[in-house]
mmCIF file of C-alpha atoms in Angstrom:
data_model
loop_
_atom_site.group_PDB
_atom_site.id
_atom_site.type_symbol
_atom_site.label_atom_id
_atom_site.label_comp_id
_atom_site.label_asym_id
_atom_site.label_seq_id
_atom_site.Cartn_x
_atom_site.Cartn_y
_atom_site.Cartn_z
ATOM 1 C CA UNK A 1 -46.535 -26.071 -4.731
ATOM 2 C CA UNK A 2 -43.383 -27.656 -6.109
ATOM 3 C CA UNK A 3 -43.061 -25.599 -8.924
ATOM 4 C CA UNK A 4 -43.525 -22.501 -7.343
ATOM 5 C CA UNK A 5 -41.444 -23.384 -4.459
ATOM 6 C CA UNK A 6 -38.299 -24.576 -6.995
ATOM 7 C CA UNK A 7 -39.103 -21.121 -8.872
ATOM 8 C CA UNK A 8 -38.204 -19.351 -5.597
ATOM 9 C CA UNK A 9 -35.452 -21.286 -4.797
ATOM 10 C CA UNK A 10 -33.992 -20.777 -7.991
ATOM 11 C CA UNK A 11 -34.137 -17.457 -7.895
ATOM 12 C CA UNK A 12 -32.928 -16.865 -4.055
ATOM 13 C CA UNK A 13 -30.614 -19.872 -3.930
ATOM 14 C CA UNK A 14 -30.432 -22.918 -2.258
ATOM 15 C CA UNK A 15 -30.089 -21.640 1.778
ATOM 16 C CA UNK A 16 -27.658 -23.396 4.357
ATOM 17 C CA UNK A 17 -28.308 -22.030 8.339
ATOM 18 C CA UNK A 18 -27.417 -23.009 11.666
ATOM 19 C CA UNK A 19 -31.076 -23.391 12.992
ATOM 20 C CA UNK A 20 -30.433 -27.027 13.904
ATOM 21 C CA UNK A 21 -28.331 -25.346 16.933
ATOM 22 C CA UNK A 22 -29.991 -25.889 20.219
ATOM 23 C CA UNK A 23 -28.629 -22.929 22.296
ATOM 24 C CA UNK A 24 -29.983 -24.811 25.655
ATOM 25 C CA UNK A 25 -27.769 -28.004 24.935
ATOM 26 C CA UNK A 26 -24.262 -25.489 24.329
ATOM 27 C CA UNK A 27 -25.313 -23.606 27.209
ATOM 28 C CA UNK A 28 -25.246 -26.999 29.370
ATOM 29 C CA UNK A 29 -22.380 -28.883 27.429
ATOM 30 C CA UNK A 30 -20.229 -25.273 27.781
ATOM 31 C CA UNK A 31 -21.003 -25.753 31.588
ATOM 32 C CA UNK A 32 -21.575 -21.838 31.900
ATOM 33 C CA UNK A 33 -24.425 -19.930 33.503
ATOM 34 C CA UNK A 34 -27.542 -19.632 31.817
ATOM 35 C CA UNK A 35 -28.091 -15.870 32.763
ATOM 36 C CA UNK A 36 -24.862 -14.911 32.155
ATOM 37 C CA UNK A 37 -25.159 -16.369 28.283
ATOM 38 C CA UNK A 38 -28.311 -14.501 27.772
ATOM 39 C CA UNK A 39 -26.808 -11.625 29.196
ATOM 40 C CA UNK A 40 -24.100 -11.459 26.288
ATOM 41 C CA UNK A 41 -26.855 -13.144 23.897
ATOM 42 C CA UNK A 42 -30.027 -11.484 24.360
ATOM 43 C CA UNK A 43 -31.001 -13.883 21.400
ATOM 44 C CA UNK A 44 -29.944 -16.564 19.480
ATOM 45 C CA UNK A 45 -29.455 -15.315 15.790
ATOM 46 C CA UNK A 46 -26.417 -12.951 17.723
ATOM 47 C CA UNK A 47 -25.013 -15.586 19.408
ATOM 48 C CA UNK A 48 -25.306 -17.761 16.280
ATOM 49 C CA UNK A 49 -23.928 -14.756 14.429
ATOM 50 C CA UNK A 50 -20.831 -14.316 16.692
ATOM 51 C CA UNK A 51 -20.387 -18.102 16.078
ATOM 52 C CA UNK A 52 -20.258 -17.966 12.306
ATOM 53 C CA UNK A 53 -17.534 -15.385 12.394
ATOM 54 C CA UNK A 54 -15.913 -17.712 14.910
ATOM 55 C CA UNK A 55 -15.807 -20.714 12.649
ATOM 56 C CA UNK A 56 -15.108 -18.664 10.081
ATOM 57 C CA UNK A 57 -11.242 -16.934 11.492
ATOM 58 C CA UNK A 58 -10.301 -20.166 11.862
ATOM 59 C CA UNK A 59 -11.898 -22.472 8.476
ATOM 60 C CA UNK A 60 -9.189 -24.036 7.251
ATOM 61 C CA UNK A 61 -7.521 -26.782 8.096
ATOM 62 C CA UNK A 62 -3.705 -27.342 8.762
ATOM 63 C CA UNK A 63 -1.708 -29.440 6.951
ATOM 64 C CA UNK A 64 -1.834 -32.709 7.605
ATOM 65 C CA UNK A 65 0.841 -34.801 9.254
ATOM 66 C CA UNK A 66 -0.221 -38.108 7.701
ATOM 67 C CA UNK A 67 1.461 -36.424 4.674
ATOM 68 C CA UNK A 68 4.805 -36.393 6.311
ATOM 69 C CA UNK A 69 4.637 -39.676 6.526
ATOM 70 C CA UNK A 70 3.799 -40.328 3.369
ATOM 71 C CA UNK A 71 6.173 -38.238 1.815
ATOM 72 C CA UNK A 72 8.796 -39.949 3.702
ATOM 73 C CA UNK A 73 7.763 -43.358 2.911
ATOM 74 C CA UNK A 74 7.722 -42.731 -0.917
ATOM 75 C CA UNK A 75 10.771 -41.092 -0.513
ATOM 76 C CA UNK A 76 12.932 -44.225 0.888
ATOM 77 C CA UNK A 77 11.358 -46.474 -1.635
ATOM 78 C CA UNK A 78 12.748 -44.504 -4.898
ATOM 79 C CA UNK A 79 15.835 -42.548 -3.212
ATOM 80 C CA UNK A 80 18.116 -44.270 -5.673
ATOM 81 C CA UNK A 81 16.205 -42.346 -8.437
ATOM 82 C CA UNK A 82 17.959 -39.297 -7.305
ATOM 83 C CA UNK A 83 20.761 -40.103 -9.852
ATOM 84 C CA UNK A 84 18.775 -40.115 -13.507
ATOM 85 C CA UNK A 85 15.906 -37.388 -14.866
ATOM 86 C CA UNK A 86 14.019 -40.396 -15.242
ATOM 87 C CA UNK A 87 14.348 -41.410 -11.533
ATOM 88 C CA UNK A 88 13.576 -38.214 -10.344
ATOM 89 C CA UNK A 89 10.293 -38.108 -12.871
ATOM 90 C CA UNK A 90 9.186 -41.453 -11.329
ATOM 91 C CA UNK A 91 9.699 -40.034 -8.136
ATOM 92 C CA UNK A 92 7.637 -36.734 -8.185
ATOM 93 C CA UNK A 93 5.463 -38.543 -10.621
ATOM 94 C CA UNK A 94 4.511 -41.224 -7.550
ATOM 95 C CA UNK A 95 4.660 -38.238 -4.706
ATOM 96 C CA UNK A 96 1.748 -36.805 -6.596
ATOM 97 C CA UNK A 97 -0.325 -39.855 -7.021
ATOM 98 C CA UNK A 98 0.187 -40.691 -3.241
ATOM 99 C CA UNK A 99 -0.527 -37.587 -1.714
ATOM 100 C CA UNK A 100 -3.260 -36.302 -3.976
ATOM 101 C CA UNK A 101 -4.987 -39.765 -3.080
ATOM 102 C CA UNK A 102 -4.040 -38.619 0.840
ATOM 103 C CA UNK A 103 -5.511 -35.013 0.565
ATOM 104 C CA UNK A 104 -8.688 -36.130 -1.025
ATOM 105 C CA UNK A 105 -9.344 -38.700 1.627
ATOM 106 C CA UNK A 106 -8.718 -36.360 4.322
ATOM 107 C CA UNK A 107 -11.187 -34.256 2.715
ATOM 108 C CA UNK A 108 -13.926 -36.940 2.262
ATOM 109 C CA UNK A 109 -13.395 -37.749 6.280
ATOM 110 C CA UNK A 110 -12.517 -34.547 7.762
ATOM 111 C CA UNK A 111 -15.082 -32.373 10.025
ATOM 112 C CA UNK A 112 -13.321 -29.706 9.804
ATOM 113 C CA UNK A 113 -13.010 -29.734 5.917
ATOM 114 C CA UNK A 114 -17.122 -30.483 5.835
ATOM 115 C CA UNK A 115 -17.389 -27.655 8.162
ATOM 116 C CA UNK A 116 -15.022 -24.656 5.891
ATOM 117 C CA UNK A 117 -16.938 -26.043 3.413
ATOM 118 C CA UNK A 118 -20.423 -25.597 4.475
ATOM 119 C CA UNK A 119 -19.641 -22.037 5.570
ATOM 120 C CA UNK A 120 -19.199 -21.053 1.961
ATOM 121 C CA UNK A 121 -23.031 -21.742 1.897
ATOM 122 C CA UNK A 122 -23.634 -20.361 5.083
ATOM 123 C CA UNK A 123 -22.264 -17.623 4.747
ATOM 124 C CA UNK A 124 -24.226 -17.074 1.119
ATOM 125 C CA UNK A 125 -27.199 -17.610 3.195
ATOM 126 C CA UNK A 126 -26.622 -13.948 5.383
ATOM 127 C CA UNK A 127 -28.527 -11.096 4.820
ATOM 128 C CA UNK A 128 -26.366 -8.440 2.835
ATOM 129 C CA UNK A 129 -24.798 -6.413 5.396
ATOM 130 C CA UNK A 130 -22.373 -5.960 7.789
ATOM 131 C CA UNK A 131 -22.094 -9.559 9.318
ATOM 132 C CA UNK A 132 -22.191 -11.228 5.280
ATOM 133 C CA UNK A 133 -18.986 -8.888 4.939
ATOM 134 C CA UNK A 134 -17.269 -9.839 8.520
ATOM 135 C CA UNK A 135 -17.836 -13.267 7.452
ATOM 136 C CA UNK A 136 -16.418 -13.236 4.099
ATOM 137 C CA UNK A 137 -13.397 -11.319 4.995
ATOM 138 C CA UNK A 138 -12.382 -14.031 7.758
ATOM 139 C CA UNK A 139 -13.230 -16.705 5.113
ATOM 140 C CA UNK A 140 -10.872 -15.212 2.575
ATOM 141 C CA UNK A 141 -8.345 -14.432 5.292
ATOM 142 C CA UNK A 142 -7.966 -18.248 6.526
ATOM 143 C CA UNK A 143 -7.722 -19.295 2.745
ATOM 144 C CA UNK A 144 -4.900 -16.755 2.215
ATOM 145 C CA UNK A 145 -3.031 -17.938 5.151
ATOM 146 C CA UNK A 146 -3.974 -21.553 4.101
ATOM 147 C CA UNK A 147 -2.694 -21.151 0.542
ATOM 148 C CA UNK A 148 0.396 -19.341 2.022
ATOM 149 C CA UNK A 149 1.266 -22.109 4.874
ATOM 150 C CA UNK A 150 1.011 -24.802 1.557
ATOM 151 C CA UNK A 151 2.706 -22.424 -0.903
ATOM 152 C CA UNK A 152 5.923 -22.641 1.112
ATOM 153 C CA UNK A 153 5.941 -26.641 1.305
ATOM 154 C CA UNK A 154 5.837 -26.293 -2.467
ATOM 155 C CA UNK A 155 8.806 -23.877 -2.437
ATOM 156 C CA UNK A 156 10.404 -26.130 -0.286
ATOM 157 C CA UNK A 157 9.403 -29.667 -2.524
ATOM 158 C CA UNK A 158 10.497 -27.894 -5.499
ATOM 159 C CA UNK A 159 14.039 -26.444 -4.292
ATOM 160 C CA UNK A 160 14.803 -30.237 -3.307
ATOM 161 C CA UNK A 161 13.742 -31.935 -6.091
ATOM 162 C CA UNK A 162 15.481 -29.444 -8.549
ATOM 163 C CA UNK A 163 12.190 -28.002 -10.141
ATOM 164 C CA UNK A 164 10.603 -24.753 -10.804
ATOM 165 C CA UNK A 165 7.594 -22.853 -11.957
ATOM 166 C CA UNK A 166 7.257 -22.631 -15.599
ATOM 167 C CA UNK A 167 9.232 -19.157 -16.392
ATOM 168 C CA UNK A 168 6.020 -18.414 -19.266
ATOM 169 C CA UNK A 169 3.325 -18.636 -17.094
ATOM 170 C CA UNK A 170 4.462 -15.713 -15.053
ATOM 171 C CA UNK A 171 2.840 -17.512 -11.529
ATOM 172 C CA UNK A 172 3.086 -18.006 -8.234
ATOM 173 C CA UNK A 173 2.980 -21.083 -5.716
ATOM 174 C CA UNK A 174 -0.419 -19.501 -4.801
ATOM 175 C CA UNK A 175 -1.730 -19.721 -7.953
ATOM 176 C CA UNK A 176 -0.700 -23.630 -8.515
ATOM 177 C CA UNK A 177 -2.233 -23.934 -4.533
ATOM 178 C CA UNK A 178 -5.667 -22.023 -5.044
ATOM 179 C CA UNK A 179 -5.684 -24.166 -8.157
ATOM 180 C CA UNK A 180 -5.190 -27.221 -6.408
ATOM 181 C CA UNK A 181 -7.783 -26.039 -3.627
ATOM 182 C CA UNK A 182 -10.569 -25.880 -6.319
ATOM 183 C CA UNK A 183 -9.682 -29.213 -8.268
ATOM 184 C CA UNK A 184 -9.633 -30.922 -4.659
ATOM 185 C CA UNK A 185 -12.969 -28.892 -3.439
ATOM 186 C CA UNK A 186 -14.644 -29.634 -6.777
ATOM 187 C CA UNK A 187 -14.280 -33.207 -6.723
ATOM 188 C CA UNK A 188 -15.130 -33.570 -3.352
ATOM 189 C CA UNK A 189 -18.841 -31.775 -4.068
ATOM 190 C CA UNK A 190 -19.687 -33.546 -6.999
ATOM 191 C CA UNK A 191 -18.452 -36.900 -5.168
ATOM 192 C CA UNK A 192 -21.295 -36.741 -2.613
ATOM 193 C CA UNK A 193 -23.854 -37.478 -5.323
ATOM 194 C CA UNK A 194 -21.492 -39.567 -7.955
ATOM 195 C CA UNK A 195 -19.177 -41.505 -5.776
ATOM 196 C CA UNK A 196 -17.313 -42.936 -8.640
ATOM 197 C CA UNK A 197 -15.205 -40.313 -8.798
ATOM 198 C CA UNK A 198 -13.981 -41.425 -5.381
ATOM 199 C CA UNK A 199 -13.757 -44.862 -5.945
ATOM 200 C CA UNK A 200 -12.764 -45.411 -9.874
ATOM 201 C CA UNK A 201 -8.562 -46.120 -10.335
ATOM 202 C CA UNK A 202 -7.438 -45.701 -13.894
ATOM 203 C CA UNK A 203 -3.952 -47.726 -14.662
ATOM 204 C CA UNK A 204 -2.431 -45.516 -16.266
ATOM 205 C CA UNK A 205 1.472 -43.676 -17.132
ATOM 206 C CA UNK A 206 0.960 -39.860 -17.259
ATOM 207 C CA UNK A 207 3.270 -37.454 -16.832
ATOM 208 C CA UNK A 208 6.341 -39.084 -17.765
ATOM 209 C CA UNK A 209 6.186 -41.462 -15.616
ATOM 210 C CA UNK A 210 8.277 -44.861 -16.452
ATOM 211 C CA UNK A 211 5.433 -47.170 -15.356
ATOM 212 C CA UNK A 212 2.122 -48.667 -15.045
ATOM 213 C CA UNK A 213 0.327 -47.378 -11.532
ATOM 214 C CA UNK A 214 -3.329 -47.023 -10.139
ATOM 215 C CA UNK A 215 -4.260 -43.576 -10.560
ATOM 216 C CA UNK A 216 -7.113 -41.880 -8.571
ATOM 217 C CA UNK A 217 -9.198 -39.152 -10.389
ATOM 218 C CA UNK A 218 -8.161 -36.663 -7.373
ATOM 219 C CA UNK A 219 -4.464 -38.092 -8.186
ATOM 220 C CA UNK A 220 -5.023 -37.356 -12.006
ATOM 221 C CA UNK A 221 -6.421 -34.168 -11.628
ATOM 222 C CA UNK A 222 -4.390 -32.473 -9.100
ATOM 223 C CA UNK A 223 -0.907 -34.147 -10.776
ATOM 224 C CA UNK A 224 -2.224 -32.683 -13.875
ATOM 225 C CA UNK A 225 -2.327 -28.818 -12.133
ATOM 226 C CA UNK A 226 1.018 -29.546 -10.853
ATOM 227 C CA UNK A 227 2.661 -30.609 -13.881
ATOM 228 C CA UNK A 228 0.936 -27.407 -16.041
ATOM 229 C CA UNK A 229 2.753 -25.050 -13.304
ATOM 230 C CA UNK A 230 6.333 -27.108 -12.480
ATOM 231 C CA UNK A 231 9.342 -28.344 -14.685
ATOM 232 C CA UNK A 232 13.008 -29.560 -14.549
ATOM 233 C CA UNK A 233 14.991 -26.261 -13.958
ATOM 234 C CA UNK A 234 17.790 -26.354 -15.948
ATOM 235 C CA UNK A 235 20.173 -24.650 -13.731
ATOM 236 C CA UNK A 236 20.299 -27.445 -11.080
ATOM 237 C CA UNK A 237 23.124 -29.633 -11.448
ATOM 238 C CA UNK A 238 23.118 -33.145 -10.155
ATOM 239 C CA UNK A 239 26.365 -33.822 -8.453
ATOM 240 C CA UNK A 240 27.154 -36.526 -6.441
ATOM 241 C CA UNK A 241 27.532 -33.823 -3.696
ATOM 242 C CA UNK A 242 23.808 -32.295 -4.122
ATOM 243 C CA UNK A 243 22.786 -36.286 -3.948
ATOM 244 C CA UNK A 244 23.655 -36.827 -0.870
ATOM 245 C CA UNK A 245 22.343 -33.241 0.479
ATOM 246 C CA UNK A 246 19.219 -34.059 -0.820
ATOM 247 C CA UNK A 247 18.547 -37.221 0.680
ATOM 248 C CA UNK A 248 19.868 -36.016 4.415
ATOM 249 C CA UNK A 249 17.561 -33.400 3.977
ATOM 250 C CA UNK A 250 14.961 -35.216 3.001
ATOM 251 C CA UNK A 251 14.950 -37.977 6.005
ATOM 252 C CA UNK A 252 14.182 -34.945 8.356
ATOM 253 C CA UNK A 253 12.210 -33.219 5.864
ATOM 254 C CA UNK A 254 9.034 -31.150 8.326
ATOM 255 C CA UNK A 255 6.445 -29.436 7.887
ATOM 256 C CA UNK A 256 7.247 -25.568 7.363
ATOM 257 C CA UNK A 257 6.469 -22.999 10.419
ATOM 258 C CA UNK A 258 3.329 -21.696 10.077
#
């Protein structure tokens, strides 16, 4: 039986569904009328199908404003690095390790991350048709306007800290961010069953950096994305003058309009 049940499995995939859903318990939680539910809902695969597509416009989570924070804090501890490349190295170097650590945690603890996730396999788990397309299409719309609400922070982080995509790769910020999406997703999957690569802190100096920090494998990985796509641009010159715009820009530095 558990052969031939893996054999089927294997060759249908692995199914995720909404069957747990008790349509009773909404109905009395939502505080509407019973008749007028099953009125709309003359069963519940539609209303569970209406509520897939739901979930699905809206997947994605916003950024977060923890990161804000965070950036800010880092920030005020190096803003004298502003004046050397090395400085400004350590200082994008450490914004990476901090915030990659940040994102990944938010990941680990977020509903609403476990949720866009698991509607990748719910969504996988429609019959081909009409709804499987609906539901993919709002899917890959809230990505796209994910990637593009995190694409311009990027712009912005970059214009600040006098850096630029590398000229030879011929990319975009959402390339670097659907890149960044994947690393994040990808260690966040294979950290359910091997928690290790949650918990394990290399001390390490990549990336140019002038010292010796504790470096997450989220940190590692996504800092290692960031550094293939961004470098010094060459045209920014660091006056005294662009010193002191940067760091009054920084101190009220917010998250871009969405």
């Amino acid at each position: 039986m558990l052969r031939t049940a893996a054999d089927v499995v294997n060759r249908t995939g692995l199914t995720v569904s909404l069957d747990h859903l008790n349509l009773e318990e909404i109905i009395r939680l939502a505080d509407v009328s019973r008749s007028a539910v099953y009125r709309r809902w003359p069963s519940k695969d539609l209303f569970v199908s209406d509520l897939v597509k739901e979930l699905a416009a809206g997947a994605v989570p916003g950024i977060e404003r923890d990161e804000i924070e965070l950036f800010r804090r880092v920030v005020r501890a190096h803003e004298d690095g502003f004046s050397t490349p090395q400085g400004r190295q350590d200082l994008i170097t450490e914004l990476f390790r901090e915030l990659a650590l940040l994102d990944f945690e938010v990941l680990r603890t977020s509903a609403g991350w476990r949720t866009y996730i698991a509607l990748h396999a719910t969504f996988l788990s429609l019959p081909d048709g009409g709804l499987r397309e609906e539901v993919r299409e709002a899917l890959a719309r809230s990505q796209r306007d994910h990637v593009a609400r995190v694409a311009r922070s990027w712009v912005q982080l970059t214009q600040v800290f006098g850096y630029r995509l590398r000229p030879e790769l011929e990319a975009t910020f959402d390339t670097m961010v659907n890149l960044f999406d994947a690393t994040l997703r990808g260690l966040y999957l294979v950290s359910l069953a091997t928690p290790d690569v949650a918990e394990r802190r290399l001390n390490a100096r990549p990336f140019g950096a002038s010292g010796t920090e504790e470096w997450s494998l989220p940190a590692m990985g996504l800092a290692g994305v960031a550094m293939t796509f961004l470098e010094p641009d060459p045209t920014v010159v660091w006056s005294d003058e662009r010193i002191t715009a940067v760091r009054q820009a920084l101190a009220h530095w917010t998250i871009p309009d969405e």
